[in-house]
């Protein structure tokens, strides 16, 4: 199948994504019968491009990085409306995907939530690396996606492209997740590790900014908002909750943490910013807290750039997934994994397994009387 | 869809499996539109049962545990041949699954490999908790399965039902695995942890046998054969290798290990039985070795009943999956997860997502000219 892609946003993630698609095109074609082409790109300040016959995403990424422009300036809403209209035939054929890669707004998750709504209304699938839609509006967006028979996927929103959501969806059928604990924000985890080695809060933060890991305005990370958005998204999907980042009990890493880090270290323990959620009666309680962990706790060993998520399940006990290093390629890959999930559904037999012959199917008798074993 | 199940073997895993199916039948029906019924069971010494209208698996498990018999004694080959003949209609309809739960033979993987071949020849899918088929004959069996358009799945063979194979298959599309390292044998890991606390090899082994974790004949575990079979299965599937347990460089845990454990401990390090594989030119090298690990190595923290597998990947760097506790339910669950994977394929839309209307599909235009973005 060929998926047509409309990119809303063309920052670091969007540009790495179009280049990664080029790099791994041969294996996507061979292993998953998936081809892609970019039919629209919206940037925040460098204009927009439409191209029904396919745009050269990598060349346009070069152009933007060289200070150039893509085309006429449009609001992202106007761009998206036009792109959905221009590509309506692909949308009807279930081959149109809106790739939402704008940055997180932690007040309301906008305009990303609206982008997802518009895309689904236009019968496009949506994949996004933005935590906002799943953190603020998962239930409504998933309901809409099911109603219009399209997918709303966001593997990259937590732990880059490491399969957290796809793991739970595809590989844990029938398992109930009762709660989770994890270290999900790299900036604060890097900082806590540096502070353990004696760095001050200010020094640790400056180092993260120099390395390009923390943003120039790092408040989303150090105030715990990024972790809270991830916690809400995880709780909404894995525990069926209806949380938002604002209903997560939230703590961040501040200059005060230095003394707590030192005290933990003196006691042979580790201070970690732990994201967690658990069922509390009919509702779900989500938290982001600085917790002093014994050295034997699995999360105590998650240092620097590592992330980890421990799921409490009914049938498998505790299982955890650990990401040893993070980065732009891993984030961009999460979007690709979501595209493959869509391709499998649009063309399930080609993308997964050889198709059975028609003759064999036709001979199949109807299922016999049912009885559970 | 209703899957008809033929159990070859009815030991601890098989009996837990039929009971687990009963316990989670409501959620399998609701979430995955999957119903199951047992139409045949072969035991080693308690006879066999056939029942085209469905057997009461849990009642038969009770009977076996109470010292009773299922029916006439048949060889497993004769039983399987009869079961495939009796259930040929379900097999043609892709609804028949042979559940292979005999124990591992580390010499040749038999008779499990033959059971898988017979089942596929009879157009049944196969799910197995036995490491033998994937460790000795993965490539040939997978090729046969593809040719007859049936599935050969074995999630339980490594780390119980924790999704290792399904993770790589379903959730890491397009990712290349370059190698892995892991702790995959619980008995030896328990023993090494006990020896760290000062137990002798003999005492540690006796404790494992008392707790029912090690077999009466524990040589498969302590000689490293179980880990070697798992390493071969993992390498064959994840790295496209054609290894067997006999081509894995193998070491076990012997009485001599006591001194090495003590020396590692004195140096602040840990001795672990590490399974690994890596590409070496065009081939793959697999090893099971006692390795002294620095305390900061993730595998150093995998104590007692825990298992862990670290995958080296091209797009996501190192990712790992950790099982915090093992057990019969987790093993039985792996078989259920494989059944759901089969159900998704037999009836993809019902088992996964709402089906698009016929009208919408019919309106779809044919794909336009292809061009890679």
PDB file of N, CA and C in Angstrom, chain B residues 236-316:
ATOM      1  N   UNK B 236      17.561 -17.490  16.053  1.00  0.00           N
ATOM      2  CA  UNK B 236      16.928 -17.915  14.804  1.00  0.00           C
ATOM      3  C   UNK B 236      15.837 -16.936  14.377  1.00  0.00           C
ATOM      4  N   UNK B 237      15.055 -16.468  15.343  1.00  0.00           N
ATOM      5  CA  UNK B 237      13.934 -15.588  14.999  1.00  0.00           C
ATOM      6  C   UNK B 237      14.394 -14.140  14.829  1.00  0.00           C
ATOM      7  N   UNK B 238      15.181 -13.641  15.786  1.00  0.00           N
ATOM      8  CA  UNK B 238      15.493 -12.208  15.784  1.00  0.00           C
ATOM      9  C   UNK B 238      16.643 -11.868  14.844  1.00  0.00           C
ATOM     10  N   UNK B 239      17.567 -12.803  14.644  1.00  0.00           N
ATOM     11  CA  UNK B 239      18.744 -12.523  13.830  1.00  0.00           C
ATOM     12  C   UNK B 239      18.784 -13.360  12.553  1.00  0.00           C
ATOM     13  N   UNK B 240      17.720 -14.113  12.290  1.00  0.00           N
ATOM     14  CA  UNK B 240      17.688 -14.917  11.069  1.00  0.00           C
ATOM     15  C   UNK B 240      18.743 -16.002  11.034  1.00  0.00           C
ATOM     16  N   UNK B 241      19.154 -16.483  12.202  1.00  0.00           N
ATOM     17  CA  UNK B 241      20.217 -17.490  12.260  1.00  0.00           C
ATOM     18  C   UNK B 241      19.647 -18.878  12.007  1.00  0.00           C
ATOM     19  N   UNK B 242      20.540 -19.852  11.897  1.00  0.00           N
ATOM     20  CA  UNK B 242      20.123 -21.249  11.781  1.00  0.00           C
ATOM     21  C   UNK B 242      20.939 -22.044  12.793  1.00  0.00           C
ATOM     22  N   UNK B 243      20.818 -21.644  14.061  1.00  0.00           N
ATOM     23  CA  UNK B 243      21.562 -22.302  15.129  1.00  0.00           C
ATOM     24  C   UNK B 243      20.718 -23.407  15.753  1.00  0.00           C
ATOM     25  N   UNK B 244      21.382 -24.299  16.485  1.00  0.00           N
ATOM     26  CA  UNK B 244      20.685 -25.253  17.339  1.00  0.00           C
ATOM     27  C   UNK B 244      21.349 -25.149  18.715  1.00  0.00           C
ATOM     28  N   UNK B 245      20.757 -25.756  19.729  1.00  0.00           N
ATOM     29  CA  UNK B 245      21.397 -25.710  21.053  1.00  0.00           C
ATOM     30  C   UNK B 245      22.826 -26.254  21.015  1.00  0.00           C
ATOM     31  N   UNK B 246      23.112 -27.130  20.051  1.00  0.00           N
ATOM     32  CA  UNK B 246      24.439 -27.742  19.999  1.00  0.00           C
ATOM     33  C   UNK B 246      25.469 -26.845  19.334  1.00  0.00           C
ATOM     34  N   UNK B 247      25.036 -25.803  18.627  1.00  0.00           N
ATOM     35  CA  UNK B 247      25.999 -24.881  18.019  1.00  0.00           C
ATOM     36  C   UNK B 247      26.136 -23.611  18.852  1.00  0.00           C
ATOM     37  N   UNK B 248      25.540 -23.614  20.037  1.00  0.00           N
ATOM     38  CA  UNK B 248      25.710 -22.499  20.975  1.00  0.00           C
ATOM     39  C   UNK B 248      26.905 -22.822  21.870  1.00  0.00           C
ATOM     40  N   UNK B 249      27.838 -21.901  21.993  1.00  0.00           N
ATOM     41  CA  UNK B 249      28.952 -22.045  22.935  1.00  0.00           C
ATOM     42  C   UNK B 249      28.323 -22.045  24.330  1.00  0.00           C
ATOM     43  N   UNK B 250      28.537 -23.114  25.093  1.00  0.00           N
ATOM     44  CA  UNK B 250      27.702 -23.310  26.274  1.00  0.00           C
ATOM     45  C   UNK B 250      28.516 -23.525  27.543  1.00  0.00           C
ATOM     46  N   UNK B 251      28.088 -22.905  28.616  1.00  0.00           N
ATOM     47  CA  UNK B 251      28.686 -23.099  29.926  1.00  0.00           C
ATOM     48  C   UNK B 251      27.524 -23.190  30.915  1.00  0.00           C
ATOM     49  N   UNK B 252      27.706 -23.895  32.007  1.00  0.00           N
ATOM     50  CA  UNK B 252      26.632 -23.999  32.988  1.00  0.00           C
ATOM     51  C   UNK B 252      27.088 -23.494  34.343  1.00  0.00           C
ATOM     52  N   UNK B 253      26.277 -23.773  35.346  1.00  0.00           N
ATOM     53  CA  UNK B 253      26.634 -23.405  36.719  1.00  0.00           C
ATOM     54  C   UNK B 253      26.948 -24.705  37.452  1.00  0.00           C
ATOM     55  N   UNK B 254      28.191 -24.840  37.874  1.00  0.00           N
ATOM     56  CA  UNK B 254      28.583 -26.061  38.579  1.00  0.00           C
ATOM     57  C   UNK B 254      29.044 -25.701  39.984  1.00  0.00           C
ATOM     58  N   UNK B 255      29.428 -26.748  40.732  1.00  0.00           N
ATOM     59  CA  UNK B 255      29.886 -26.527  42.098  1.00  0.00           C
ATOM     60  C   UNK B 255      31.074 -25.559  42.132  1.00  0.00           C
ATOM     61  N   UNK B 256      31.870 -25.571  41.072  1.00  0.00           N
ATOM     62  CA  UNK B 256      33.024 -24.661  40.985  1.00  0.00           C
ATOM     63  C   UNK B 256      32.608 -23.199  41.037  1.00  0.00           C
ATOM     64  N   UNK B 257      31.364 -22.912  40.646  1.00  0.00           N
ATOM     65  CA  UNK B 257      30.948 -21.519  40.511  1.00  0.00           C
ATOM     66  C   UNK B 257      30.978 -20.778  41.846  1.00  0.00           C
ATOM     67  N   UNK B 258      30.898 -21.550  42.957  1.00  0.00           N
ATOM     68  CA  UNK B 258      30.877 -20.915  44.271  1.00  0.00           C
ATOM     69  C   UNK B 258      32.022 -19.941  44.474  1.00  0.00           C
ATOM     70  N   UNK B 259      33.243 -20.364  44.127  1.00  0.00           N
ATOM     71  CA  UNK B 259      34.410 -19.498  44.311  1.00  0.00           C
ATOM     72  C   UNK B 259      34.318 -18.266  43.419  1.00  0.00           C
ATOM     73  N   UNK B 260      33.847 -18.462  42.195  1.00  0.00           N
ATOM     74  CA  UNK B 260      33.733 -17.341  41.261  1.00  0.00           C
ATOM     75  C   UNK B 260      32.679 -16.341  41.731  1.00  0.00           C
ATOM     76  N   UNK B 261      31.573 -16.867  42.299  1.00  0.00           N
ATOM     77  CA  UNK B 261      30.537 -15.980  42.840  1.00  0.00           C
ATOM     78  C   UNK B 261      31.124 -15.144  43.975  1.00  0.00           C
ATOM     79  N   UNK B 262      31.864 -15.806  44.855  1.00  0.00           N
ATOM     80  CA  UNK B 262      32.448 -15.106  46.004  1.00  0.00           C
ATOM     81  C   UNK B 262      33.456 -14.059  45.548  1.00  0.00           C
ATOM     82  N   UNK B 263      34.271 -14.405  44.558  1.00  0.00           N
ATOM     83  CA  UNK B 263      35.277 -13.462  44.058  1.00  0.00           C
ATOM     84  C   UNK B 263      34.608 -12.245  43.426  1.00  0.00           C
ATOM     85  N   UNK B 264      33.557 -12.501  42.644  1.00  0.00           N
ATOM     86  CA  UNK B 264      32.837 -11.397  42.016  1.00  0.00           C
ATOM     87  C   UNK B 264      32.251 -10.490  43.089  1.00  0.00           C
ATOM     88  N   UNK B 265      31.666 -11.118  44.105  1.00  0.00           N
ATOM     89  CA  UNK B 265      31.020 -10.348  45.152  1.00  0.00           C
ATOM     90  C   UNK B 265      32.043  -9.481  45.882  1.00  0.00           C
ATOM     91  N   UNK B 266      33.219 -10.053  46.159  1.00  0.00           N
ATOM     92  CA  UNK B 266      34.261  -9.305  46.868  1.00  0.00           C
ATOM     93  C   UNK B 266      34.703  -8.092  46.059  1.00  0.00           C
ATOM     94  N   UNK B 267      34.590  -8.189  44.732  1.00  0.00           N
ATOM     95  CA  UNK B 267      35.002  -7.079  43.863  1.00  0.00           C
ATOM     96  C   UNK B 267      33.839  -6.137  43.558  1.00  0.00           C
ATOM     97  N   UNK B 268      32.702  -6.346  44.240  1.00  0.00           N
ATOM     98  CA  UNK B 268      31.537  -5.495  43.987  1.00  0.00           C
ATOM     99  C   UNK B 268      30.892  -5.771  42.645  1.00  0.00           C
ATOM    100  N   UNK B 269      31.101  -6.987  42.152  1.00  0.00           N
ATOM    101  CA  UNK B 269      30.541  -7.363  40.857  1.00  0.00           C
ATOM    102  C   UNK B 269      29.589  -8.546  41.012  1.00  0.00           C
ATOM    103  N   UNK B 270      28.981  -8.980  39.907  1.00  0.00           N
ATOM    104  CA  UNK B 270      28.003 -10.052  39.958  1.00  0.00           C
ATOM    105  C   UNK B 270      28.334 -11.107  38.919  1.00  0.00           C
ATOM    106  N   UNK B 271      28.184 -12.361  39.290  1.00  0.00           N
ATOM    107  CA  UNK B 271      28.358 -13.440  38.330  1.00  0.00           C
ATOM    108  C   UNK B 271      26.983 -13.832  37.790  1.00  0.00           C
ATOM    109  N   UNK B 272      26.837 -13.810  36.473  1.00  0.00           N
ATOM    110  CA  UNK B 272      25.548 -14.133  35.851  1.00  0.00           C
ATOM    111  C   UNK B 272      25.753 -15.103  34.697  1.00  0.00           C
ATOM    112  N   UNK B 273      24.773 -15.970  34.490  1.00  0.00           N
ATOM    113  CA  UNK B 273      24.783 -16.834  33.313  1.00  0.00           C
ATOM    114  C   UNK B 273      24.110 -16.043  32.185  1.00  0.00           C
ATOM    115  N   UNK B 274      24.938 -15.531  31.279  1.00  0.00           N
ATOM    116  CA  UNK B 274      24.463 -14.610  30.255  1.00  0.00           C
ATOM    117  C   UNK B 274      24.324 -15.329  28.914  1.00  0.00           C
ATOM    118  N   UNK B 275      23.129 -15.243  28.351  1.00  0.00           N
ATOM    119  CA  UNK B 275      22.872 -15.753  27.002  1.00  0.00           C
ATOM    120  C   UNK B 275      23.046 -14.594  26.038  1.00  0.00           C
ATOM    121  N   UNK B 276      23.719 -14.826  24.916  1.00  0.00           N
ATOM    122  CA  UNK B 276      23.907 -13.727  23.979  1.00  0.00           C
ATOM    123  C   UNK B 276      24.071 -14.251  22.567  1.00  0.00           C
ATOM    124  N   UNK B 277      23.858 -13.369  21.623  1.00  0.00           N
ATOM    125  CA  UNK B 277      24.136 -13.684  20.222  1.00  0.00           C
ATOM    126  C   UNK B 277      24.475 -12.389  19.519  1.00  0.00           C
ATOM    127  N   UNK B 278      25.316 -12.500  18.514  1.00  0.00           N
ATOM    128  CA  UNK B 278      25.685 -11.322  17.738  1.00  0.00           C
ATOM    129  C   UNK B 278      26.057 -11.772  16.335  1.00  0.00           C
ATOM    130  N   UNK B 279      25.909 -10.851  15.398  1.00  0.00           N
ATOM    131  CA  UNK B 279      26.302 -11.168  14.036  1.00  0.00           C
ATOM    132  C   UNK B 279      27.823 -11.215  13.971  1.00  0.00           C
ATOM    133  N   UNK B 280      28.330 -12.207  13.236  1.00  0.00           N
ATOM    134  CA  UNK B 280      29.775 -12.309  13.015  1.00  0.00           C
ATOM    135  C   UNK B 280      29.943 -12.554  11.529  1.00  0.00           C
ATOM    136  N   UNK B 281      30.094 -11.465  10.781  1.00  0.00           N
ATOM    137  CA  UNK B 281      30.101 -11.598   9.325  1.00  0.00           C
ATOM    138  C   UNK B 281      28.725 -12.035   8.875  1.00  0.00           C
ATOM    139  N   UNK B 282      28.691 -13.066   8.047  1.00  0.00           N
ATOM    140  CA  UNK B 282      27.405 -13.528   7.515  1.00  0.00           C
ATOM    141  C   UNK B 282      26.711 -14.475   8.481  1.00  0.00           C
ATOM    142  N   UNK B 283      27.407 -14.937   9.507  1.00  0.00           N
ATOM    143  CA  UNK B 283      26.788 -15.890  10.420  1.00  0.00           C
ATOM    144  C   UNK B 283      26.491 -15.223  11.761  1.00  0.00           C
ATOM    145  N   UNK B 284      25.958 -16.013  12.657  1.00  0.00           N
ATOM    146  CA  UNK B 284      25.583 -15.523  13.978  1.00  0.00           C
ATOM    147  C   UNK B 284      26.246 -16.404  15.019  1.00  0.00           C
ATOM    148  N   UNK B 285      26.828 -15.779  16.038  1.00  0.00           N
ATOM    149  CA  UNK B 285      27.489 -16.522  17.093  1.00  0.00           C
ATOM    150  C   UNK B 285      26.640 -16.441  18.353  1.00  0.00           C
ATOM    151  N   UNK B 286      26.279 -17.588  18.912  1.00  0.00           N
ATOM    152  CA  UNK B 286      25.465 -17.616  20.119  1.00  0.00           C
ATOM    153  C   UNK B 286      26.248 -18.203  21.277  1.00  0.00           C
ATOM    154  N   UNK B 287      26.071 -17.623  22.471  1.00  0.00           N
ATOM    155  CA  UNK B 287      26.833 -18.080  23.625  1.00  0.00           C
ATOM    156  C   UNK B 287      25.997 -18.080  24.901  1.00  0.00           C
ATOM    157  N   UNK B 288      26.298 -19.030  25.773  1.00  0.00           N
ATOM    158  CA  UNK B 288      25.769 -19.029  27.134  1.00  0.00           C
ATOM    159  C   UNK B 288      26.984 -19.139  28.035  1.00  0.00           C
ATOM    160  N   UNK B 289      27.282 -18.061  28.762  1.00  0.00           N
ATOM    161  CA  UNK B 289      28.522 -18.028  29.541  1.00  0.00           C
ATOM    162  C   UNK B 289      28.294 -17.449  30.925  1.00  0.00           C
ATOM    163  N   UNK B 290      29.102 -17.891  31.874  1.00  0.00           N
ATOM    164  CA  UNK B 290      29.161 -17.243  33.176  1.00  0.00           C
ATOM    165  C   UNK B 290      30.028 -16.000  33.010  1.00  0.00           C
ATOM    166  N   UNK B 291      29.446 -14.849  33.293  1.00  0.00           N
ATOM    167  CA  UNK B 291      30.168 -13.595  33.071  1.00  0.00           C
ATOM    168  C   UNK B 291      30.146 -12.785  34.355  1.00  0.00           C
ATOM    169  N   UNK B 292      31.294 -12.191  34.674  1.00  0.00           N
ATOM    170  CA  UNK B 292      31.348 -11.293  35.826  1.00  0.00           C
ATOM    171  C   UNK B 292      30.987  -9.899  35.343  1.00  0.00           C
ATOM    172  N   UNK B 293      29.898  -9.369  35.863  1.00  0.00           N
ATOM    173  CA  UNK B 293      29.386  -8.088  35.375  1.00  0.00           C
ATOM    174  C   UNK B 293      29.615  -6.979  36.392  1.00  0.00           C
ATOM    175  N   UNK B 294      29.946  -5.772  35.924  1.00  0.00           N
ATOM    176  CA  UNK B 294      29.996  -4.636  36.856  1.00  0.00           C
ATOM    177  C   UNK B 294      28.602  -4.384  37.426  1.00  0.00           C
ATOM    178  N   UNK B 295      28.549  -3.827  38.623  1.00  0.00           N
ATOM    179  CA  UNK B 295      27.260  -3.635  39.295  1.00  0.00           C
ATOM    180  C   UNK B 295      26.333  -2.738  38.492  1.00  0.00           C
ATOM    181  N   UNK B 296      26.902  -1.893  37.628  1.00  0.00           N
ATOM    182  CA  UNK B 296      26.077  -0.960  36.862  1.00  0.00           C
ATOM    183  C   UNK B 296      25.448  -1.599  35.629  1.00  0.00           C
ATOM    184  N   UNK B 297      25.887  -2.808  35.272  1.00  0.00           N
ATOM    185  CA  UNK B 297      25.277  -3.484  34.120  1.00  0.00           C
ATOM    186  C   UNK B 297      23.829  -3.831  34.448  1.00  0.00           C
ATOM    187  N   UNK B 298      22.941  -3.585  33.490  1.00  0.00           N
ATOM    188  CA  UNK B 298      21.531  -3.839  33.799  1.00  0.00           C
ATOM    189  C   UNK B 298      21.285  -5.283  34.205  1.00  0.00           C
ATOM    190  N   UNK B 299      22.006  -6.212  33.601  1.00  0.00           N
ATOM    191  CA  UNK B 299      21.799  -7.619  33.926  1.00  0.00           C
ATOM    192  C   UNK B 299      22.268  -7.958  35.342  1.00  0.00           C
ATOM    193  N   UNK B 300      23.167  -7.143  35.898  1.00  0.00           N
ATOM    194  CA  UNK B 300      23.647  -7.397  37.259  1.00  0.00           C
ATOM    195  C   UNK B 300      22.513  -7.276  38.273  1.00  0.00           C
ATOM    196  N   UNK B 301      21.507  -6.478  37.936  1.00  0.00           N
ATOM    197  CA  UNK B 301      20.395  -6.261  38.861  1.00  0.00           C
ATOM    198  C   UNK B 301      19.271  -7.277  38.715  1.00  0.00           C
ATOM    199  N   UNK B 302      19.430  -8.231  37.806  1.00  0.00           N
ATOM    200  CA  UNK B 302      18.377  -9.233  37.550  1.00  0.00           C
ATOM    201  C   UNK B 302      18.602 -10.408  38.488  1.00  0.00           C
ATOM    202  N   UNK B 303      17.952 -10.364  39.641  1.00  0.00           N
ATOM    203  CA  UNK B 303      18.210 -11.367  40.673  1.00  0.00           C
ATOM    204  C   UNK B 303      17.077 -12.376  40.801  1.00  0.00           C
ATOM    205  N   UNK B 304      17.427 -13.522  41.373  1.00  0.00           N
ATOM    206  CA  UNK B 304      16.418 -14.530  41.717  1.00  0.00           C
ATOM    207  C   UNK B 304      15.571 -14.931  40.527  1.00  0.00           C
ATOM    208  N   UNK B 305      14.257 -14.749  40.639  1.00  0.00           N
ATOM    209  CA  UNK B 305      13.357 -15.272  39.607  1.00  0.00           C
ATOM    210  C   UNK B 305      13.267 -14.388  38.369  1.00  0.00           C
ATOM    211  N   UNK B 306      13.948 -13.243  38.373  1.00  0.00           N
ATOM    212  CA  UNK B 306      13.802 -12.329  37.253  1.00  0.00           C
ATOM    213  C   UNK B 306      14.533 -12.819  36.005  1.00  0.00           C
ATOM    214  N   UNK B 307      14.016 -12.437  34.858  1.00  0.00           N
ATOM    215  CA  UNK B 307      14.638 -12.675  33.562  1.00  0.00           C
ATOM    216  C   UNK B 307      14.727 -11.336  32.845  1.00  0.00           C
ATOM    217  N   UNK B 308      15.678 -11.212  31.934  1.00  0.00           N
ATOM    218  CA  UNK B 308      15.778  -9.976  31.167  1.00  0.00           C
ATOM    219  C   UNK B 308      16.408 -10.258  29.821  1.00  0.00           C
ATOM    220  N   UNK B 309      16.002  -9.457  28.850  1.00  0.00           N
ATOM    221  CA  UNK B 309      16.566  -9.568  27.519  1.00  0.00           C
ATOM    222  C   UNK B 309      16.829  -8.160  26.994  1.00  0.00           C
ATOM    223  N   UNK B 310      18.076  -7.905  26.595  1.00  0.00           N
ATOM    224  CA  UNK B 310      18.458  -6.611  26.043  1.00  0.00           C
ATOM    225  C   UNK B 310      18.697  -6.783  24.550  1.00  0.00           C
ATOM    226  N   UNK B 311      17.941  -6.052  23.743  1.00  0.00           N
ATOM    227  CA  UNK B 311      18.109  -6.122  22.292  1.00  0.00           C
ATOM    228  C   UNK B 311      18.943  -4.950  21.815  1.00  0.00           C
ATOM    229  N   UNK B 312      19.942  -5.233  20.977  1.00  0.00           N
ATOM    230  CA  UNK B 312      20.680  -4.154  20.310  1.00  0.00           C
ATOM    231  C   UNK B 312      20.028  -3.927  18.945  1.00  0.00           C
ATOM    232  N   UNK B 313      19.514  -2.723  18.739  1.00  0.00           N
ATOM    233  CA  UNK B 313      18.795  -2.445  17.490  1.00  0.00           C
ATOM    234  C   UNK B 313      19.428  -1.269  16.767  1.00  0.00           C
ATOM    235  N   UNK B 314      19.129  -1.168  15.466  1.00  0.00           N
ATOM    236  CA  UNK B 314      19.717  -0.067  14.709  1.00  0.00           C
ATOM    237  C   UNK B 314      18.981   1.252  14.931  1.00  0.00           C
ATOM    238  N   UNK B 315      17.668   1.226  15.029  1.00  0.00           N
ATOM    239  CA  UNK B 315      16.926   2.481  15.086  1.00  0.00           C
ATOM    240  C   UNK B 315      16.577   2.933  16.497  1.00  0.00           C
ATOM    241  N   UNK B 316      16.558   2.010  17.447  1.00  0.00           N
ATOM    242  CA  UNK B 316      16.132   2.359  18.804  1.00  0.00           C
ATOM    243  C   UNK B 316      17.250   2.173  19.820  1.00  0.00           C
TER     244      UNK B 316
END
